[in-house]
Short mmCIF file of C-alpha atoms in Angstrom, two decimals:
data_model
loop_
_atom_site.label_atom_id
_atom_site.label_comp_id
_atom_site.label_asym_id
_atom_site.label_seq_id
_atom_site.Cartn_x
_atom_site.Cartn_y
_atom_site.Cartn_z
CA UNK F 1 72.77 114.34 135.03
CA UNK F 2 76.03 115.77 132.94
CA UNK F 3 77.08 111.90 132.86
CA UNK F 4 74.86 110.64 131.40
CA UNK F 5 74.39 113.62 128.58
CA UNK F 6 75.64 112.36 125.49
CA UNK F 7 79.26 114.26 124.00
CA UNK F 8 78.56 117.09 121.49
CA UNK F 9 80.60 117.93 118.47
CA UNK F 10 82.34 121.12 118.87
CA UNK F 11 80.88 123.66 116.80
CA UNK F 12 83.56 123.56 114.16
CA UNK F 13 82.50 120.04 113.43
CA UNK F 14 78.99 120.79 113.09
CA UNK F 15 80.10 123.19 110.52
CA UNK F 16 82.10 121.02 108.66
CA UNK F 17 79.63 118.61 109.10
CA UNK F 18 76.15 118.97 109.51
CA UNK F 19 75.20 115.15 109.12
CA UNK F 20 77.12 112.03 110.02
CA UNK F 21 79.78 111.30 107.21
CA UNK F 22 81.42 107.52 106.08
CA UNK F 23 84.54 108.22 104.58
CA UNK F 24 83.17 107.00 101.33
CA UNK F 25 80.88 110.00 100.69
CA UNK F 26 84.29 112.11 101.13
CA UNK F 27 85.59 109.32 97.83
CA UNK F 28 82.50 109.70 96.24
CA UNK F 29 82.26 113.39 96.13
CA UNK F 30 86.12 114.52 95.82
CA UNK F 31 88.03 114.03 93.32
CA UNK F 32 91.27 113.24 95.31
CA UNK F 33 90.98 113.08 98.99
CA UNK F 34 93.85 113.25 101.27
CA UNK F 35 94.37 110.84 104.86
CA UNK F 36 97.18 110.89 107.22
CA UNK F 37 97.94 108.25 109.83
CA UNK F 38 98.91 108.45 113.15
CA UNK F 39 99.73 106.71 115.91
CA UNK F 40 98.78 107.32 119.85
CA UNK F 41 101.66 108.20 122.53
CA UNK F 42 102.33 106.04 125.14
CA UNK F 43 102.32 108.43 127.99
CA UNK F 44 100.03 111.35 128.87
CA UNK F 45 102.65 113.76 128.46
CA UNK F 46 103.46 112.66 124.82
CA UNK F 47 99.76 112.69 123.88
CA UNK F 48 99.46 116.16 124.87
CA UNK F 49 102.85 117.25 122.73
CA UNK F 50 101.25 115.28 119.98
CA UNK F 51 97.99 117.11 120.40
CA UNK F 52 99.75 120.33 119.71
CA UNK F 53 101.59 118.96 116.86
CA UNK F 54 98.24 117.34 114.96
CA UNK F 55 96.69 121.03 115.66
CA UNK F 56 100.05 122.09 113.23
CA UNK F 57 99.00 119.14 110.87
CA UNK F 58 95.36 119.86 110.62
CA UNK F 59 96.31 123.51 109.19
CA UNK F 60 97.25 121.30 105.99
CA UNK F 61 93.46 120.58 106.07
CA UNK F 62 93.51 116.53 105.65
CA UNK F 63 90.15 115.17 104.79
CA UNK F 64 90.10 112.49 107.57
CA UNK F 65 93.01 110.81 110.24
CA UNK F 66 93.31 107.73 111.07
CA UNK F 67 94.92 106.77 114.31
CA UNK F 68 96.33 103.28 114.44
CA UNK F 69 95.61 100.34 117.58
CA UNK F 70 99.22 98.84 118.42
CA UNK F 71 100.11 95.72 118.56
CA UNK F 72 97.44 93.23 120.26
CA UNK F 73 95.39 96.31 120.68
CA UNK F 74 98.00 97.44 122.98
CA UNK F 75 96.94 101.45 122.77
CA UNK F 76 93.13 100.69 122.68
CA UNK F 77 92.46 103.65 125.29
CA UNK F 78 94.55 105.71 124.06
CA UNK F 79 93.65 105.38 120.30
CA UNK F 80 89.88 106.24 121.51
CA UNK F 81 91.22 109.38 123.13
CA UNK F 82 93.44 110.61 120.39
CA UNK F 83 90.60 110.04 117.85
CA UNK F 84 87.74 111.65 119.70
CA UNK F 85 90.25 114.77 120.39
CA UNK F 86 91.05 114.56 116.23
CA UNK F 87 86.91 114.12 115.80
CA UNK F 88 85.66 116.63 118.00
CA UNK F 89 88.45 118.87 119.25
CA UNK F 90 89.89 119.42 115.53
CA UNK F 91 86.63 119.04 113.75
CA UNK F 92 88.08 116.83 111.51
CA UNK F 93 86.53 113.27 110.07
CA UNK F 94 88.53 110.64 112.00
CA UNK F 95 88.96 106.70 111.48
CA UNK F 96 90.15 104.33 114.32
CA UNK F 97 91.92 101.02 113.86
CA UNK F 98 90.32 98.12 114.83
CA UNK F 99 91.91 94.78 115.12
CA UNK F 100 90.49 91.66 115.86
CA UNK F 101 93.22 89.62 117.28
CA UNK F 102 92.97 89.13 120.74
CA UNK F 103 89.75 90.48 121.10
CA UNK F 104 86.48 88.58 121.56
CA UNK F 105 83.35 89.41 119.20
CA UNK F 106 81.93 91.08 122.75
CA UNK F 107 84.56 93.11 123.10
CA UNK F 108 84.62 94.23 119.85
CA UNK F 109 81.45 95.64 120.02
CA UNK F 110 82.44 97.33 123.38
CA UNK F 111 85.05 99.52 121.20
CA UNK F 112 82.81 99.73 118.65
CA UNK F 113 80.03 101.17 121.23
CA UNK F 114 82.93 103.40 122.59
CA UNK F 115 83.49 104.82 119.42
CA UNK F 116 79.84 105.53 118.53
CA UNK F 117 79.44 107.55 121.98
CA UNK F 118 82.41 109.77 120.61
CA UNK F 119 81.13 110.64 117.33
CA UNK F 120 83.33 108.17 115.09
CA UNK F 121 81.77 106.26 112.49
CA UNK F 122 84.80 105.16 110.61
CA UNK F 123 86.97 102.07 111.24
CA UNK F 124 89.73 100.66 109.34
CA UNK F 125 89.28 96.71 109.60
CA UNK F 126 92.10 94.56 110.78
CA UNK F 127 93.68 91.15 111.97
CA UNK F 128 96.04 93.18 113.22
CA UNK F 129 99.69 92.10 114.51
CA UNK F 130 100.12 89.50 117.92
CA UNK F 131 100.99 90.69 121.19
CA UNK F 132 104.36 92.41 121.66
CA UNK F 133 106.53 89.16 122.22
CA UNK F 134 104.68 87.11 120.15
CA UNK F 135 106.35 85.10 117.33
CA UNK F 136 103.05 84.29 115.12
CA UNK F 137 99.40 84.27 114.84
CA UNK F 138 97.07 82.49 117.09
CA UNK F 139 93.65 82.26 117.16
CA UNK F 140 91.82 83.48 120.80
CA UNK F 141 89.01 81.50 121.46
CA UNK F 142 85.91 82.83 120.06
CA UNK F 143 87.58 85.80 118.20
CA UNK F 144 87.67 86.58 114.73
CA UNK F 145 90.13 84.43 112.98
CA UNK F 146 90.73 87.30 109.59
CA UNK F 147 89.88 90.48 109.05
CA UNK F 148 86.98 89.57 106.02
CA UNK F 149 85.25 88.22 109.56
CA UNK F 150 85.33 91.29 111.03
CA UNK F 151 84.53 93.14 108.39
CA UNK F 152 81.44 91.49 107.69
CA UNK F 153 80.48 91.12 111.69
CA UNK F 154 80.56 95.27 111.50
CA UNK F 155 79.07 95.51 108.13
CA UNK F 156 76.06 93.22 109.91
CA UNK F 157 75.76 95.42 112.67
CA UNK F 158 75.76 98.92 110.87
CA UNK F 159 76.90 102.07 112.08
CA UNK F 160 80.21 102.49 110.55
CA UNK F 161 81.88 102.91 107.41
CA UNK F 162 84.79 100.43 106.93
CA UNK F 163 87.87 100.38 105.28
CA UNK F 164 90.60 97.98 105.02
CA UNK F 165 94.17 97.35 104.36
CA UNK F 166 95.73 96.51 100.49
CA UNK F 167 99.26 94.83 100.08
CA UNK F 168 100.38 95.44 96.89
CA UNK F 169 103.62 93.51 97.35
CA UNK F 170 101.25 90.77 99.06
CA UNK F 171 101.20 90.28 102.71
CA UNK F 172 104.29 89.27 104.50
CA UNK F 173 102.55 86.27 105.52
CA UNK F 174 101.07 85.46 102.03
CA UNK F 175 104.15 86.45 99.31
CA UNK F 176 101.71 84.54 96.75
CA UNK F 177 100.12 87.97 94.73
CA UNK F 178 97.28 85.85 93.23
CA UNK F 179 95.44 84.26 96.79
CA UNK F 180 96.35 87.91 98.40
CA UNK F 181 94.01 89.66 95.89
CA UNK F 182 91.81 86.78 96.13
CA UNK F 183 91.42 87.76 99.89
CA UNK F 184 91.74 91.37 99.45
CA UNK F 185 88.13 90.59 96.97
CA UNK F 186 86.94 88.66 100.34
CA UNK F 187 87.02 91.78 102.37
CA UNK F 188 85.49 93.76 99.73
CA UNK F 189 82.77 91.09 99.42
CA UNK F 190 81.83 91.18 103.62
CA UNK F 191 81.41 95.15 103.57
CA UNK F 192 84.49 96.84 102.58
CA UNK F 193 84.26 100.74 101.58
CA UNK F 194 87.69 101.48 100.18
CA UNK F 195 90.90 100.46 100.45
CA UNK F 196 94.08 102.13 101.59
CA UNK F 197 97.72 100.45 101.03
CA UNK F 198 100.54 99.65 103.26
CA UNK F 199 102.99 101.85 102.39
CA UNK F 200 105.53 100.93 99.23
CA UNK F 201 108.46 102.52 97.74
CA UNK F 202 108.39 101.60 93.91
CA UNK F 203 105.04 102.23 92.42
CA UNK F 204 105.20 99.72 89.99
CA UNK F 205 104.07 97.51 92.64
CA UNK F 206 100.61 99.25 93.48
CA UNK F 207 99.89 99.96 89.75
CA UNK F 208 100.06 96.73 88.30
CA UNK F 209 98.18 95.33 91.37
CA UNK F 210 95.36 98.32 90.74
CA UNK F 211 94.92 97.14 87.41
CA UNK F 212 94.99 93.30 88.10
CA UNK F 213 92.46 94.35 90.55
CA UNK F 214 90.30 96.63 87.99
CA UNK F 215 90.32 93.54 85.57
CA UNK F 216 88.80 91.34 88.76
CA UNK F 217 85.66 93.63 88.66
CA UNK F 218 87.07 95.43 91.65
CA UNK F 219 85.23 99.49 91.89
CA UNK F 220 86.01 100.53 95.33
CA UNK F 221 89.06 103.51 95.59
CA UNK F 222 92.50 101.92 96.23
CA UNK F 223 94.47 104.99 97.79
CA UNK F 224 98.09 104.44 97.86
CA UNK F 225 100.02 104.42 101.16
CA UNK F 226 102.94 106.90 100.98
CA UNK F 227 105.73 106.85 103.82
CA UNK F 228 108.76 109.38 103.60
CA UNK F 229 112.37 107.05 104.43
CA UNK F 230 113.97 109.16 106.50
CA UNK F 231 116.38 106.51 108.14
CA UNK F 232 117.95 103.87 106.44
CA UNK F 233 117.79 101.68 109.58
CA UNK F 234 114.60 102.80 110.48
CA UNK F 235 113.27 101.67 106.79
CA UNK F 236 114.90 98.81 106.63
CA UNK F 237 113.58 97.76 109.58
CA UNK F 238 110.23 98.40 108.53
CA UNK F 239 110.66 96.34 104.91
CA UNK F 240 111.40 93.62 106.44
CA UNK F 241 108.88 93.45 109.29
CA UNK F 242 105.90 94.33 106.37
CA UNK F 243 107.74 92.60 103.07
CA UNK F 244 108.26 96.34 101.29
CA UNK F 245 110.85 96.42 98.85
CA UNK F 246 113.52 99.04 98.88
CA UNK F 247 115.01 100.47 95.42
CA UNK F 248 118.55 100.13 94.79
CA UNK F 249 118.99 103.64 93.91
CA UNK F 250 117.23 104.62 97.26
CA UNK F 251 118.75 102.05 99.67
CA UNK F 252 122.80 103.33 97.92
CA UNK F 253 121.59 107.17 98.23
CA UNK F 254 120.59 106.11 102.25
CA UNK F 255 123.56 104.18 102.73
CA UNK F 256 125.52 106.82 101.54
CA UNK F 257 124.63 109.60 103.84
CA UNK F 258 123.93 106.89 106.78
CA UNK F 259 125.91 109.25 108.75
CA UNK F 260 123.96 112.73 108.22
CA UNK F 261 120.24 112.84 109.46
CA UNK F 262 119.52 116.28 107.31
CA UNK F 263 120.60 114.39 103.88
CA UNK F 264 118.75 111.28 104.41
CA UNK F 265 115.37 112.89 105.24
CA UNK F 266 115.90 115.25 102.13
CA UNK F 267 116.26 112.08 100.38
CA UNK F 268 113.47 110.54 101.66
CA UNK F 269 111.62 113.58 101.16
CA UNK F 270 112.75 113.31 97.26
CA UNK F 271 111.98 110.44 96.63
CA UNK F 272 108.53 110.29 97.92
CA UNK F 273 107.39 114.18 96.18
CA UNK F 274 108.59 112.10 92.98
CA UNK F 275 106.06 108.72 93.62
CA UNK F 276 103.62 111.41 94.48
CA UNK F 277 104.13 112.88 91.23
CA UNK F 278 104.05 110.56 89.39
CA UNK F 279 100.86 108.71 90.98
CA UNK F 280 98.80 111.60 90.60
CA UNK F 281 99.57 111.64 87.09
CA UNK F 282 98.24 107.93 87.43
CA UNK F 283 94.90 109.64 88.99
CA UNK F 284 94.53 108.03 92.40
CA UNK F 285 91.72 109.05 94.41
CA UNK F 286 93.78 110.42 97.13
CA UNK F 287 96.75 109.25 99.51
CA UNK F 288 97.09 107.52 102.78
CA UNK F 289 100.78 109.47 104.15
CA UNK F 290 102.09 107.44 107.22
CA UNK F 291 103.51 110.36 108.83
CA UNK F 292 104.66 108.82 111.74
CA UNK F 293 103.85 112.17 113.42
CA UNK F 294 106.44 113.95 111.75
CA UNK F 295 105.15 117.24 111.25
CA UNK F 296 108.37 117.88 108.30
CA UNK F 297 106.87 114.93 105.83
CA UNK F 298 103.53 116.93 105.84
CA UNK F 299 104.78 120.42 105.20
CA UNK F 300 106.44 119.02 102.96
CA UNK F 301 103.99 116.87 100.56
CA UNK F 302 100.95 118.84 101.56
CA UNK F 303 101.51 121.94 98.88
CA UNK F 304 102.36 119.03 96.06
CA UNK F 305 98.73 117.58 96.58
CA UNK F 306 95.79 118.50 94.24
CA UNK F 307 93.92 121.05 96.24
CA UNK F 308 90.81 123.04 95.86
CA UNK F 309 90.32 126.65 97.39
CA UNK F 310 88.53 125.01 99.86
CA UNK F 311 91.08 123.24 101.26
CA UNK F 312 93.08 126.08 102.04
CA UNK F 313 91.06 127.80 104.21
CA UNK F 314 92.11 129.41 107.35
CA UNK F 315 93.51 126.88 110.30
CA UNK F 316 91.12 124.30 112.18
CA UNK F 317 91.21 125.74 115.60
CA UNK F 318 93.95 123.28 117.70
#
């Protein structure tokens, strides 16, 4: 009989939350609301090191995770079971990735029927990135050919709130500013709840695009993606693969200290406190931090954030 009994919050998320919760009541009601991402191990030992170090992160007391999908969907099962643990372990509001490239409509709504059994009502809506190996884009046969497609298939079905991804350099595949916001209004359009940015570096890039944005009627929250550079080849890496541009002053402080590990994460660390700084001055509704599980980058930017009493409560159980 005990499988087939449906999973139960733990009683930390019943406190926390009494009734179901899209992660646009959290926008609605706060007045800055703070995300981090993460991404699944690949083997069952990591995921249970990483366990013990998102028990250390949820201290910090984010208002949601969200745990990425890999590439092609390659950590599906693992994504599930990192963000039911994050859900109902840590008793803390938790968005998967969904992508829809390689996956047929009828799988998708396997996932998304996985998800529901666990207690997550939050996706973050995605084409997503090919197969590992994979030099571009193809269409699977009877899949979801952008992400405004999915967006709307989910929005039809109900049961989840939905966000989606913002490029405010434009997408790497679509350098033309102009048609990416016209897109970026598409997904909005099919069912969109707020938007959360790939990660920049210069944050003259996300504010103009906010207000070109504002002026196109758009009302739902854009929350900035923040990474910390910690690596100059790691960054660079990552620029290029997403179209991010790197300061000058940044890229010469990196190169500089290539050779020391300690100074280049304290410049990272610098630079990022500062865009943080200054964007809350801008009054953003919250951040997205890509913390690529670093526990460091959110001890570090957690006591800069605009925090109530309430968020510093004692520790979430791990």
């Amino acid at each position: 009989m005990s499988r087939h009994r449906k999973h139960q919050p733990s009683p930390l998320y019943r406190l926390r939350h009494e009734t179901p919760m899209k992660l646009i009541d959290l926008y609605r009601r706060k007045s800055f609301v703070f995300s981090i991402e993460v991404f699944p191990a690949k083997t069952a030992e990591g995921m249970e090191t990483l366990k013990q170090t998102l028990g250390t992160f949820a201290k910090f007391r984010p208002d949601y995770f969200s745990v990425t999908y890999g590439a092609g969907g390659g950590t599906r099962e693992n994504t599930h079971a990192l963000a039911t643990h994050l859900q109902n372990k840590l008793g803390i509001e938790t968005m998967a990735h969904l992508t829809c490239v390689s996956h047929t409509g009828q799988e998708i709504e396997v996932v998304l029927r996985q998800l529901e059994k666990s207690g997550i009502e939050n996706v973050m809506a995605l084409r997503g990135d090919p197969p590992q190996g994979s030099t571009e884009f193809r269409r699977p046969e009877n899949a979801y050919n952008y992400a405004c497609e999915l967006v709307a298939a989910i929005q039809k079905r109900g049961g989840f709130g939905i966000g989606a991804a913002g490029y405010p350099e434009g997408h790497i595949e679509n350098p033309d500013q102009d048609a990416d916001r016209h897109f970026l209004v598409g997904k909005i359009n099919a069912g969109v709840d707020f938007i959360a940015t790939q990660f920049f570096l210069d944050n003259s890039f996300f504010l103009r695009w906010r207000d070109q944005l504002a002026a196109d009627g758009v009302s739902v929250p854009l929350v900035p993606g923040l990474l910390v550079p910690t690596s100059l080849k790691q960054l660079t890496r990552m620029a290029d693969f997403c179209g991010i541009s790197i300061p000058n002053k940044l890229r010469i402080q990196l190169e500089t200290h290539h050779t020391d590990p300690e100074a280049m994460k304290q410049i990272g660390l610098e630079h990022t406190s500062r865009q943080l700084e200054n964007l809350l001055r801008e009054g953003i509704p919250g951040i997205h931090l890509y913390a690529l599980n670093k526990l460091a980058t959110v001890q570090h930017l957690a006591p800069l954030l605009p925090y109530s009493s309430k968020n510093l409560l004692a520790p979430c159980a791990a």
